[in-house]
Amino acid sequence: MHLGEPADAGSHVVCRYRVTTDLPIEKAAEALAAEQSTGTWTGISTLDDSVFRRYGAKITSIEGDMVEIAYPEEDFSIEVGGVPQILSVIAGNLFGLESLRGVRLEDASFPPGIMKKYKGPRFGAGGLREILRRPEKPLVGTIVKPKIGLSPKETAAYVYEAGAGGLTNSKDDETLVDQRFCPIEERTKAVAESLDRLSEEGHEMLHAINISTGGDRILDLAEDAASWGARQVMIDVMTCGFAAVQAVAESDRVKVPVHVHRTMHGAFTKDPLHGISMLPIAKLVRMCGGDALHIGTLGAGKMAGGSGDRSSLGACLGAGPHRAVMPVASGGVHPGIVGDIVAESGMDVQIQAGGGVAGHPGGVRKGAAAMIQAADAAFLGIPAAEYARTHPELQAALDRWGSR
Ligand code: CAP
Ligand code: MG
């Protein structure tokens, strides 16, 4: 059902909400549109028709439980404000409205006037491929495991072994920043030595140092990390905020790729009837300049996701004014499911395994080799079990974890 003028995508932010309510859906949609733009819970003397017509959010369609609302571009802050202000409009108070039993922001589209304020990724999927000199095959990475507890030297040794086994990427885990057992400066310097050694041996590899911290310190920390030798940094976007990603990605002081982790996203994305889906989160990360973003394992790994993973894959790689983001498939990955992931994602993906590398019976180097072999098999279109006949590291991984 169309209720108003169709949204003019050129001058509105258009959002789709899944609404669960005991009210007639039109009433619930009106409450939502009012709360997020010009309205409040009662008539007010300060709202005249001209203000309402110009700044009021419009309900443009209702299909079943899906409500589409168009917010005039003028509702959004011009210079300062950024994504925090956008989110307080399209994903703000509405989640607490008494009249809605549930509401989920499923999608958001931004007009050119807003898109052009964002620079997008400095490197993006293509830039990462260039740095790593890997033009076609999937990037293959690891998360240093255990998640916490290794010293800087042990972390660096893990990274070297992973690179020696052929991996293109590695990263800190999301809970590691600057604990006593692994101070960030020492870790970054030790890992840089491993990466330099690998470079000298002819292998390019990136390791993302987790710089997640408060907004007052993140730019300085990014700059420090780069001066200590970090070739890539990682930010936990849901805990640090989109603005933190943007600040680092757009900084002239730090010019290294930004790997974006999404820890805590499940609090927003997991409930199918309430919260925020990964699609708008992925779109905002791309606008803010994340070069790589976790999207889940497209139905194959340990974390729930499935169709949401596919829509964020599209948000990372689809057409747009900004460079493409490298989608990262992570969470319970092992060589036996690499083929399934690539079948869903295609070659433009970074496949990452923590336990699936460190848990290999032959150790990290062989675990890394098994992951690379699984990606090679997928690239060549050969089933992993067949490829494993001539690749013992892959065979050992399949013996341990199976394949599908
Ligand atoms: C993966 C991981 C990542 C998850 C997050 C973990 O380790 O390091 O944080 O991938 O999930 O701690 O689980 P494993 P998502 O490879 O050992 O599972 O990518 O869905 O945000
Ligand atoms: Mg992790």
PDB file of C-alpha atoms and ligand atoms in Angstrom, residues 143 145 147 173-174 261-262 265 294 296 302-303 330-332 353-355, ligand 1:
ATOM      1  CA  ILE A 143      42.970 -14.671  14.138  1.00  0.00           C
ATOM      2  CA  LYS A 145      44.542 -17.777  19.144  1.00  0.00           C
ATOM      3  CA  LYS A 147      42.156 -14.952  22.006  1.00  0.00           C
ATOM      4  CA  ASP A 173      41.294 -10.860  18.406  1.00  0.00           C
ATOM      5  CA  GLU A 174      38.601  -8.350  19.336  1.00  0.00           C
ATOM      6  CA  HIS A 261      35.306  -6.162  13.481  1.00  0.00           C
ATOM      7  CA  ARG A 262      31.644  -6.181  14.519  1.00  0.00           C
ATOM      8  CA  HIS A 265      26.510  -6.796  16.579  1.00  0.00           C
ATOM      9  CA  HIS A 294      33.222  -9.071   9.060  1.00  0.00           C
ATOM     10  CA  GLY A 296      29.705 -13.830   8.815  1.00  0.00           C
ATOM     11  CA  LYS A 302      29.730 -21.057  14.078  1.00  0.00           C
ATOM     12  CA  MET A 303      27.838 -17.741  14.185  1.00  0.00           C
ATOM     13  CA  SER A 330      34.940 -15.493   9.974  1.00  0.00           C
ATOM     14  CA  GLY A 331      33.662 -17.490  12.934  1.00  0.00           C
ATOM     15  CA  GLY A 332      34.145 -21.258  13.195  1.00  0.00           C
ATOM     16  CA  ALA A 353      40.153 -19.043  10.689  1.00  0.00           C
ATOM     17  CA  GLY A 354      41.401 -18.858  14.269  1.00  0.00           C
ATOM     18  CA  GLY A 355      40.712 -22.279  15.759  1.00  0.00           C
TER      19      GLY A 355
HETATM   20  C1  CAP B   1      36.802 -16.173  15.022  1.00  0.00           C
HETATM   21  C2  CAP B   1      36.641 -14.995  15.914  1.00  0.00           C
HETATM   22  C3  CAP B   1      35.838 -13.822  15.403  1.00  0.00           C
HETATM   23  C4  CAP B   1      34.454 -14.176  14.934  1.00  0.00           C
HETATM   24  C5  CAP B   1      33.435 -13.080  15.058  1.00  0.00           C
HETATM   25  C6  CAP B   1      36.065 -15.483  17.218  1.00  0.00           C
HETATM   26  O1  CAP B   1      37.538 -17.215  15.652  1.00  0.00           O
HETATM   27  O2  CAP B   1      37.899 -14.484  16.226  1.00  0.00           O
HETATM   28  O3  CAP B   1      35.799 -12.871  16.404  1.00  0.00           O
HETATM   29  O4  CAP B   1      34.637 -14.495  13.600  1.00  0.00           O
HETATM   30  O5  CAP B   1      32.289 -13.380  14.355  1.00  0.00           O
HETATM   31  O6  CAP B   1      36.593 -15.106  18.249  1.00  0.00           O
HETATM   32  O7  CAP B   1      35.071 -16.175  17.163  1.00  0.00           O
HETATM   33  P1  CAP B   1      37.399 -18.729  15.184  1.00  0.00           P
HETATM   34  P2  CAP B   1      31.776 -12.533  13.115  1.00  0.00           P
HETATM   35  O8  CAP B   1      37.912 -18.763  13.772  1.00  0.00           O
HETATM   36  O9  CAP B   1      38.280 -19.511  16.113  1.00  0.00           O
HETATM   37  O10 CAP B   1      35.967 -19.102  15.266  1.00  0.00           O
HETATM   38  O11 CAP B   1      32.812 -12.652  12.053  1.00  0.00           O
HETATM   39  O12 CAP B   1      30.506 -13.212  12.772  1.00  0.00           O
HETATM   40  O13 CAP B   1      31.598 -11.131  13.573  1.00  0.00           O
END
